[in-house]
Short mmCIF file of C-alpha atoms in Angstrom, two decimals:
data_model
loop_
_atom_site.label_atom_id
_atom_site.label_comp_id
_atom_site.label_asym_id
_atom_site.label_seq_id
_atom_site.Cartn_x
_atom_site.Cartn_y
_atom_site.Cartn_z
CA UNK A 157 0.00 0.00 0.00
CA UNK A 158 1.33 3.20 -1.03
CA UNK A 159 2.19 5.97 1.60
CA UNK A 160 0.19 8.19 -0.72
CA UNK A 161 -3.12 6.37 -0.50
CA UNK A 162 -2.12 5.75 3.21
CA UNK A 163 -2.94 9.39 3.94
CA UNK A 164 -5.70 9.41 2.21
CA UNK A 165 -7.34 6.81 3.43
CA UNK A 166 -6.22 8.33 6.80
CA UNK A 167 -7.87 12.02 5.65
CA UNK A 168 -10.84 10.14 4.90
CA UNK A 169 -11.52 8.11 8.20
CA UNK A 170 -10.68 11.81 10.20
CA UNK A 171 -13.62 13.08 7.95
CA UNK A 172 -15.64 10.20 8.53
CA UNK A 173 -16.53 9.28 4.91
CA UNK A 174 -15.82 5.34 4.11
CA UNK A 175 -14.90 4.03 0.84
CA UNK A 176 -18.01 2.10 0.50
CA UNK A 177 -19.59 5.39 1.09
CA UNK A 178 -17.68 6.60 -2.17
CA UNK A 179 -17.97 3.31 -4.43
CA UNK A 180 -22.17 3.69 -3.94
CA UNK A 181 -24.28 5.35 -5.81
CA UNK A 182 -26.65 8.49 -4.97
CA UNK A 183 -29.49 7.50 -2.71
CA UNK A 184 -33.01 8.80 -3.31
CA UNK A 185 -33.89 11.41 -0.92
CA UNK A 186 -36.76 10.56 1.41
CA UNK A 187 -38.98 13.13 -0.76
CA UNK A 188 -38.18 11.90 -4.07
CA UNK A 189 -37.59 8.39 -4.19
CA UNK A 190 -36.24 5.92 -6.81
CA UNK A 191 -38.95 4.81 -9.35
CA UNK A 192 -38.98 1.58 -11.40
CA UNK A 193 -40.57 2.24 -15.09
CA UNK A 194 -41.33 -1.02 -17.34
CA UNK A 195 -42.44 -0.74 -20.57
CA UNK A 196 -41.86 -1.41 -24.26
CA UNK A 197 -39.35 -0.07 -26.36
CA UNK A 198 -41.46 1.49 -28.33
CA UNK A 199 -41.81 4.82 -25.26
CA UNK A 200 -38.62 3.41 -23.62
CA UNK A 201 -36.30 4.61 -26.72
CA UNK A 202 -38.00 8.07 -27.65
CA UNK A 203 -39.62 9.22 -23.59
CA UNK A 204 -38.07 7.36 -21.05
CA UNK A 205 -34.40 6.54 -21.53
CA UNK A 206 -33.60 10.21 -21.81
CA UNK A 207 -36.28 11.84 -19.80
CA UNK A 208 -35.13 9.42 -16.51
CA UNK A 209 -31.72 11.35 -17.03
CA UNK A 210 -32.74 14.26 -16.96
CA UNK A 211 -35.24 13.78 -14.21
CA UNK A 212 -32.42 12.43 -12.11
CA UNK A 213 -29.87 15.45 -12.67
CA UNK A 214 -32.50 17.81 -11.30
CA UNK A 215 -32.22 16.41 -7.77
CA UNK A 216 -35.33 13.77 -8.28
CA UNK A 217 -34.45 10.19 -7.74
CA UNK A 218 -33.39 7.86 -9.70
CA UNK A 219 -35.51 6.47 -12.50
CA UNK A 220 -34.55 2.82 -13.29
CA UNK A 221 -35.90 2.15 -17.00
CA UNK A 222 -36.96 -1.48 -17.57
CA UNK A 223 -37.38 -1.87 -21.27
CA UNK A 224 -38.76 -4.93 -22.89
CA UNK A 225 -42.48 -5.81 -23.79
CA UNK A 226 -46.09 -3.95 -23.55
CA UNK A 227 -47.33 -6.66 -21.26
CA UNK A 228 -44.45 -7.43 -18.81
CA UNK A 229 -44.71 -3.68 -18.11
CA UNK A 230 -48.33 -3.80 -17.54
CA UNK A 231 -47.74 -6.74 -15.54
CA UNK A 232 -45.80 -5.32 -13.36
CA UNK A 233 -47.55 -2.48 -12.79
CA UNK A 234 -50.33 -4.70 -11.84
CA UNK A 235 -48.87 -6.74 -9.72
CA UNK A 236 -46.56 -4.20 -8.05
CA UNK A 237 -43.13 -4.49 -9.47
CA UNK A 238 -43.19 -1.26 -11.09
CA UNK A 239 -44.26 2.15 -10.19
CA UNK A 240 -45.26 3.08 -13.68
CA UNK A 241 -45.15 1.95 -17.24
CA UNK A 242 -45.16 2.34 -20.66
CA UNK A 243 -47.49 1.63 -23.23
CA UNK A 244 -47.39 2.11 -27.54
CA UNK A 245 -51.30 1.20 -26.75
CA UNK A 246 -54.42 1.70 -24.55
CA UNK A 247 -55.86 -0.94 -22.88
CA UNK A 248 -57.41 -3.71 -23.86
CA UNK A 249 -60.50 -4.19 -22.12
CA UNK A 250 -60.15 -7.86 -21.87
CA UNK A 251 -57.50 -8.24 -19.58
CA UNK A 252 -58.70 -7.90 -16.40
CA UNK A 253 -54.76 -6.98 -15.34
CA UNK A 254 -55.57 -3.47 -17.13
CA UNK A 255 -58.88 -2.57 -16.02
CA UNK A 256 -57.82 -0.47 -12.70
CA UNK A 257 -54.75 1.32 -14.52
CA UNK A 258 -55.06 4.54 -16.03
CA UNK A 259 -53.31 5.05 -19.16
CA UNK A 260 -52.47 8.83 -19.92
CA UNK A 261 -51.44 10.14 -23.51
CA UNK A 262 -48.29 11.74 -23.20
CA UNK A 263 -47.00 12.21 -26.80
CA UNK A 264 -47.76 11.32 -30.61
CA UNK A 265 -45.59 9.27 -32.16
CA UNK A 266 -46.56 7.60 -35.99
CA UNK A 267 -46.48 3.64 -36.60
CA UNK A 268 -44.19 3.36 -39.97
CA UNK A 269 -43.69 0.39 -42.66
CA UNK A 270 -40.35 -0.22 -42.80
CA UNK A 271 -38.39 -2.10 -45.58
CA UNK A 272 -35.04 -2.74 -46.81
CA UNK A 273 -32.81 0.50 -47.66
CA UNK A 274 -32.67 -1.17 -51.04
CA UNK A 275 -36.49 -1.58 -51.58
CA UNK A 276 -37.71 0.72 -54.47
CA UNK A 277 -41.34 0.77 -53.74
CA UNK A 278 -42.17 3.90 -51.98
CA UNK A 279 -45.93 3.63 -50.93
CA UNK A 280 -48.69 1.39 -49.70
CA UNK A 281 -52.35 2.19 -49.28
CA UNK A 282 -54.26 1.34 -46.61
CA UNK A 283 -56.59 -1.36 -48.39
CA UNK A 284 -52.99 -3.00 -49.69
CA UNK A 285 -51.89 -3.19 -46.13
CA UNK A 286 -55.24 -4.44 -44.68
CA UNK A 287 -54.87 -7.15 -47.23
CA UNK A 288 -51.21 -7.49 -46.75
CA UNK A 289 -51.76 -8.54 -43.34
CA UNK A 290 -55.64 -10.35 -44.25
CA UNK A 291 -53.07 -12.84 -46.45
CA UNK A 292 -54.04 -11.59 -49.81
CA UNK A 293 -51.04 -9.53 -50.75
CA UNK A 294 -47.70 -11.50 -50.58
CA UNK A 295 -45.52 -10.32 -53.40
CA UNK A 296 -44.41 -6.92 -53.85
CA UNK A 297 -45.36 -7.00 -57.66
CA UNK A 298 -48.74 -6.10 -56.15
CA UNK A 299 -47.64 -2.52 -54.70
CA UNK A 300 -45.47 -1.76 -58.02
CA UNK A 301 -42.16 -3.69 -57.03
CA UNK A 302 -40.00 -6.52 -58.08
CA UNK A 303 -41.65 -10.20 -58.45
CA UNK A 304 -40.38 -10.99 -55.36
CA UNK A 305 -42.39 -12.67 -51.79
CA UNK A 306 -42.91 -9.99 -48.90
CA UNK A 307 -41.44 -11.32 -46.46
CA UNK A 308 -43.75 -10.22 -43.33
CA UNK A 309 -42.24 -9.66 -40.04
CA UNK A 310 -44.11 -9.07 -36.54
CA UNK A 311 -43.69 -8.72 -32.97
CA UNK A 312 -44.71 -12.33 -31.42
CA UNK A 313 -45.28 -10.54 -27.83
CA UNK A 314 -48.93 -11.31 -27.24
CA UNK A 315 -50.67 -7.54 -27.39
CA UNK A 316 -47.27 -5.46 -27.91
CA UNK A 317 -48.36 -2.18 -28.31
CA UNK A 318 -46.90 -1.46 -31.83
CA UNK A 319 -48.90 -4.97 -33.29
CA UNK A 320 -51.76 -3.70 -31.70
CA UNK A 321 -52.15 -0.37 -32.65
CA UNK A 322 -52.07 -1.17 -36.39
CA UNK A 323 -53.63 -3.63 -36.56
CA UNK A 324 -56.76 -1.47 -34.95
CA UNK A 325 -56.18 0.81 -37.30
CA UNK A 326 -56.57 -1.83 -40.07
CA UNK A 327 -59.22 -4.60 -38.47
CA UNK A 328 -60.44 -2.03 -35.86
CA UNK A 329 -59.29 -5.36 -33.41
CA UNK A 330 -56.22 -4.98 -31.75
CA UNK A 331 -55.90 -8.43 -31.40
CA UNK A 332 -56.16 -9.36 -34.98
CA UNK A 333 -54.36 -12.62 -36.06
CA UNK A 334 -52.68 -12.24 -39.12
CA UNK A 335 -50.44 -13.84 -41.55
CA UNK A 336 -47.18 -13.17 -40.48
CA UNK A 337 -44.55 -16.17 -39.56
CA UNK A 338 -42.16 -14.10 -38.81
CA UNK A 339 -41.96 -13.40 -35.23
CA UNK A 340 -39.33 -11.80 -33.15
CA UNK A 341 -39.06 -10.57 -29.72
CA UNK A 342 -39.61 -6.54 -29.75
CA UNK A 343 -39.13 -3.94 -32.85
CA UNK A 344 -35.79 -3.65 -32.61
CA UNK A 345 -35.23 -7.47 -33.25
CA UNK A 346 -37.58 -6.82 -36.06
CA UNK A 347 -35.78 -3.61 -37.38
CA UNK A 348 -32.40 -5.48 -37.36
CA UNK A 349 -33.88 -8.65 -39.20
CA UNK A 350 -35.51 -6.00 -42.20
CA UNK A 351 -32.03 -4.60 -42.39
CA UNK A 352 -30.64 -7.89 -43.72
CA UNK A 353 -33.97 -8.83 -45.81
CA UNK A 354 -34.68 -6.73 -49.11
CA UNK A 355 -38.19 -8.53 -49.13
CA UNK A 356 -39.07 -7.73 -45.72
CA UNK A 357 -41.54 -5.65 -44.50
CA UNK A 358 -42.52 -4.75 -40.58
CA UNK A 359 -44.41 -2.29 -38.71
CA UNK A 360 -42.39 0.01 -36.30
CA UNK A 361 -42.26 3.65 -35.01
CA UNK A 362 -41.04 6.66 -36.53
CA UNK A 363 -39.19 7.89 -33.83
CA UNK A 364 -37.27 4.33 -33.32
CA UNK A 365 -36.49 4.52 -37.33
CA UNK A 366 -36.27 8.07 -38.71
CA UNK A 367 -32.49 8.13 -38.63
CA UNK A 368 -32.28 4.85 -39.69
CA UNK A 369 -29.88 5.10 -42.93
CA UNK A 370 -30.65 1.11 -43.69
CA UNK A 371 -33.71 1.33 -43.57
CA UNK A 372 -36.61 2.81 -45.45
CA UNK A 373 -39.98 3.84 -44.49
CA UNK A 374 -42.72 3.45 -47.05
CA UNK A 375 -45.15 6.70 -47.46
CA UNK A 376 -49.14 5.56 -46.34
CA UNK A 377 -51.67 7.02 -49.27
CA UNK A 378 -48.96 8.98 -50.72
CA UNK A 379 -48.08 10.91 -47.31
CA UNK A 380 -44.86 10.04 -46.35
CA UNK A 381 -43.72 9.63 -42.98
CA UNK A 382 -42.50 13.02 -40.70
CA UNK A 383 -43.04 14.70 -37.63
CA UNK A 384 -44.88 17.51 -39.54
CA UNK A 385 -46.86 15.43 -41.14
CA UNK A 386 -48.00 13.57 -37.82
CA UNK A 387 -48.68 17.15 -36.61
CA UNK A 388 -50.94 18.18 -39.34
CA UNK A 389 -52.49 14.59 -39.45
CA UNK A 390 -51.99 14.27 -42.97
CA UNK A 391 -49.77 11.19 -42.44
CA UNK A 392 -52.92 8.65 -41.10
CA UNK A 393 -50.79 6.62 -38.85
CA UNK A 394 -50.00 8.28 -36.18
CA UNK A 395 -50.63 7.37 -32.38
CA UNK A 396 -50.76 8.62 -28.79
CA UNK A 397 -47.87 7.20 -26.30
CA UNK A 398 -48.95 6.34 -23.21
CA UNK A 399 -47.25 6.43 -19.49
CA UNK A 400 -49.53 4.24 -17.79
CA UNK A 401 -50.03 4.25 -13.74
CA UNK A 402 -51.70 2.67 -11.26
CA UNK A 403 -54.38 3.13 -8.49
CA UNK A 404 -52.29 3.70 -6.17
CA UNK A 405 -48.57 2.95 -4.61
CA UNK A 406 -45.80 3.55 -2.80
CA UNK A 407 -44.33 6.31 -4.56
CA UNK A 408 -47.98 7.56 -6.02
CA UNK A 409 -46.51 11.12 -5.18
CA UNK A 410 -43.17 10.78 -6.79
CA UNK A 411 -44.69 9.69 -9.87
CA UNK A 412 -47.01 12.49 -10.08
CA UNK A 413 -43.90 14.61 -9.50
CA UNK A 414 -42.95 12.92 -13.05
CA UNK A 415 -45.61 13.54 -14.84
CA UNK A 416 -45.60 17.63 -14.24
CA UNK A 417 -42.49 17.23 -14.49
CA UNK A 418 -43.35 16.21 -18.45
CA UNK A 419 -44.96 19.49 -18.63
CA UNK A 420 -41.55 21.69 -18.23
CA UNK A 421 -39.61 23.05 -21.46
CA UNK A 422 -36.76 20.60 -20.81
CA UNK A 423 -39.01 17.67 -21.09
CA UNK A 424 -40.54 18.84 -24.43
CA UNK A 425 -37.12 19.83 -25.80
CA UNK A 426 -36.58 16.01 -25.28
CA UNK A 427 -39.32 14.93 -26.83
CA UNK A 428 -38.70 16.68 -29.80
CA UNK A 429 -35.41 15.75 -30.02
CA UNK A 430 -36.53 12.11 -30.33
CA UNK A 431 -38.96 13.05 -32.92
CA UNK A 432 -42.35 12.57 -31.01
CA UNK A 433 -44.69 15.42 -30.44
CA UNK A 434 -45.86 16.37 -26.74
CA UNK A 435 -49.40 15.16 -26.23
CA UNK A 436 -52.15 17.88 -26.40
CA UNK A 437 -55.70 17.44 -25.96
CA UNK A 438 -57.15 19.92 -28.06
CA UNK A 439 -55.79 19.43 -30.76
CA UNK A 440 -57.73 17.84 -34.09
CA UNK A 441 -55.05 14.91 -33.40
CA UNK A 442 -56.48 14.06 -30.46
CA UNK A 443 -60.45 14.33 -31.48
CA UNK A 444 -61.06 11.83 -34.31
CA UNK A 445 -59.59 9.39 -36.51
CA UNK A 446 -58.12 10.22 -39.88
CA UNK A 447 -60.85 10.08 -42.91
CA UNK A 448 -58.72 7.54 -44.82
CA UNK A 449 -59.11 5.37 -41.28
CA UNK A 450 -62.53 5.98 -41.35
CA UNK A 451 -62.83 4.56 -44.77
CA UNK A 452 -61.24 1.57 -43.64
CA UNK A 453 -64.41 0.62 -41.19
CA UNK A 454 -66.34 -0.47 -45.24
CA UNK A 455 -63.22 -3.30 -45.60
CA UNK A 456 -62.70 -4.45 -41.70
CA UNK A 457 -66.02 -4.44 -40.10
CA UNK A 458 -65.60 -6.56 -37.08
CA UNK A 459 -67.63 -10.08 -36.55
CA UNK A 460 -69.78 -10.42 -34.12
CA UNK A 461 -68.23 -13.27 -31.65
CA UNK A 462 -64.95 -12.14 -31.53
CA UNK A 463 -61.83 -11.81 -34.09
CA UNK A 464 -61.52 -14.29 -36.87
CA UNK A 465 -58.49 -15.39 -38.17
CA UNK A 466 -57.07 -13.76 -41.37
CA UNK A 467 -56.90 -16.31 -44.52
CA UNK A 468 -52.92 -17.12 -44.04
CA UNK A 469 -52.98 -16.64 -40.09
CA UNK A 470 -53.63 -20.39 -39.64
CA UNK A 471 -50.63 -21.48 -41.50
CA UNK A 472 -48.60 -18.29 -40.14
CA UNK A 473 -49.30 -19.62 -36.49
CA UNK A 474 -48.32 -23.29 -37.69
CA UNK A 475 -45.49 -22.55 -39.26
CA UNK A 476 -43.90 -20.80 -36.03
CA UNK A 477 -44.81 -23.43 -33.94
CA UNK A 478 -44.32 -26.45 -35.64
CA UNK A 479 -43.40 -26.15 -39.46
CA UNK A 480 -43.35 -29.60 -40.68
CA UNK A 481 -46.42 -30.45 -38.68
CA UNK A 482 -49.17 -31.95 -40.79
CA UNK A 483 -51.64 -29.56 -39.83
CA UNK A 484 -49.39 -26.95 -41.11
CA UNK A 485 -48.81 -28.30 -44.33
CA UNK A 486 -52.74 -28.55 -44.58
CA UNK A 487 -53.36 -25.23 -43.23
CA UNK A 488 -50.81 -24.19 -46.33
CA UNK A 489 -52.20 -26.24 -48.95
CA UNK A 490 -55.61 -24.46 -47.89
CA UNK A 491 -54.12 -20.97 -48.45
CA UNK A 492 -52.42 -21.99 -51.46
CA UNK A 493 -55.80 -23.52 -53.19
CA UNK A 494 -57.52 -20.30 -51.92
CA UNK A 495 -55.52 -17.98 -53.62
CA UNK A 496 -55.89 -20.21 -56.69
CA UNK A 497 -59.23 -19.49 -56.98
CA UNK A 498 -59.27 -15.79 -56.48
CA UNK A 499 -56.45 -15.35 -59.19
CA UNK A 500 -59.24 -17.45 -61.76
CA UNK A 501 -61.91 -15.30 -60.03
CA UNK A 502 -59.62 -12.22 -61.65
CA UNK A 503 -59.09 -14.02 -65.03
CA UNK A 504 -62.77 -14.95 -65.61
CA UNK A 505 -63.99 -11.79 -64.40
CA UNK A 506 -66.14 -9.75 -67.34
CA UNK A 507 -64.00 -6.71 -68.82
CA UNK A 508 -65.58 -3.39 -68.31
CA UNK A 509 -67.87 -2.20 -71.59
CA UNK A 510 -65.79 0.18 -73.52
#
């Protein structure tokens, strides 16, 4: 031991600070302390990683962010693991886990298709996606590209927030099956497996993507993708992000502390950095649906017990689970023989009259 770390270890001990005293991190004060968020990373990457950090410098507690799925957030905000989460959805009134919490909007962020850098189609319409997803579109010769499969990727998470949202926009059921076999863990799984496929295609969010050089987002009826455009709602997928809390807690006052704290300028010079908008009620954002959405209620009119399976879904399901089962292959040979007939459906239909 050096003489020189002698005396200070020696100043120290006359001062009455330990080194384990040094080596530890900041407490929480008794008034603000440390929160747990869970969430997705969906409003872990653009709100909370940042946001926590700068919560934390101005003498607040520490924020620990938990990112990983929709549900495992909600979870543990149900069950008391967390003091708050996050949420790319509301709740779904079937799970009995999310009836008590209250989910408040706290920006607008925009769901985005995103394909291969190399991809040279440059816009999908609604209907195209609806049926992109129903099982009827699978080759991108269909939205003006190369003869090639689309390759359709998805978020396996039961409910994940992202999955959800479009596919209420599209089916007006979040819980939609469709035919995707291509499942990975959360959207940045998905956004690194697109990067590598030029036939993929995958739903994620603008702000997670926007700076994305690799990958391309694909313009929705012609509007392409942007923060101005979610502002002026003429891009029709955009979406509310939710911080989601519960009845009560421990720390019900510290999180409330949070949530003005959203409110301030540095908080909304945060936001926009990331590329989401702050949430505000009055706006025509937050009042109704987009009229191109609205148009989609004619195609996706929901049945009456419950959400059916999308032609394709059965053999998407099948083929994740258990490819070379023989209920698979059936489930294929179905889709294949059903697709048969509505390509002769096309070729026997009558020309207009000229």
């Amino acid at each position: 031991m050096s003489r020189l770390f002698v005396r200070v270890f020696a100043a120290l001990l006359l001062a009455g600070t330990s080194l384990a005293a040094i080596a530890a991190p900041p407490k929480a004060t008794s008034s603000h302390p440390g929160l747990i968020w869970r969430g997705d990373l969906a409003t872990a990457r653009p709100l909370m990683e940042d946001l926590a950090k700068a919560w934390q410098k101005t003498a607040h507690g520490r924020i620990t962010v938990q990112a990983f799925s929709t549900l495992s957030g909600l979870d543990a905000l149900a069950n008391g693991s967390a003091d708050f989460a996050g949420s790319a959805r509301s709740a779904f009134a079937k799970r009995g886990e999310e009836a008590s919490l209250n989910f408040v909007p706290v920006a607008w962020d925009a769901l985005v298709m995103a394909v291969h850098a190399g991809n040279p189609v440059g816009n999908v319409s609604l209907k195209q996606l609806h049926d992109i997803y129903y099982g009827r579109i699978d080759n991108w010769k269909a939205l003006g590209g190369p003869d090639r499969p689309i390759n359709l990727y998805s978020v396996a998470s039961p409910l994940d927030g992202v999955e959800y949202s479009l596919r209420e926009y599209l089916f007006r059921r979040g819980n939609q099956p469709v035919a995707s076999p291509r499942l990975y863990i959360n959207t940045a799984q998905l956004e690194a497996a697109i990067r590598l496929d030029p036939n993929a295609l995958g739903v994620t969010t603008l702000s997670s993507i926007i700076e994305d050089k690799k990958l391309h987002m694909l313009a929705v009826e012609g509007v392409a993708p942007s923060p101005a455009n979610v502002a002026d709602g003429s891009y029709p997928l955009y979406m509310p992000l939710y911080l989601v809390l519960p009845p009560a807690g421990a720390h019900a006052e510290t999180v409330k502390a949070f949530m003005e704290f959203l409110g301030s300028d540095k908080a909304r010079k945060i936001l926009l950095a990331h590329h989401v908008l702050p949430y505000d009620p009055t706006t025509p954002l937050a009042q109704e649906r987009p009229q191109h959405l609205l148009a989609m209620q004619d195609i996706s009119s929901p049945p009456r017990n419950g959400p059916v399976a999308a032609p394709g879904a059965t053999y998407a399901a099948g083929a994740t689970r258990a490819p070379n089962s023989p209920l698979t292959a059936a489930a294929r040979a179905r889709l294949e023989k059903q697709r048969a007939e509505q390509a002769a459906n096309k070729d026997t239909a009558t020309p207009p009259a000229q």
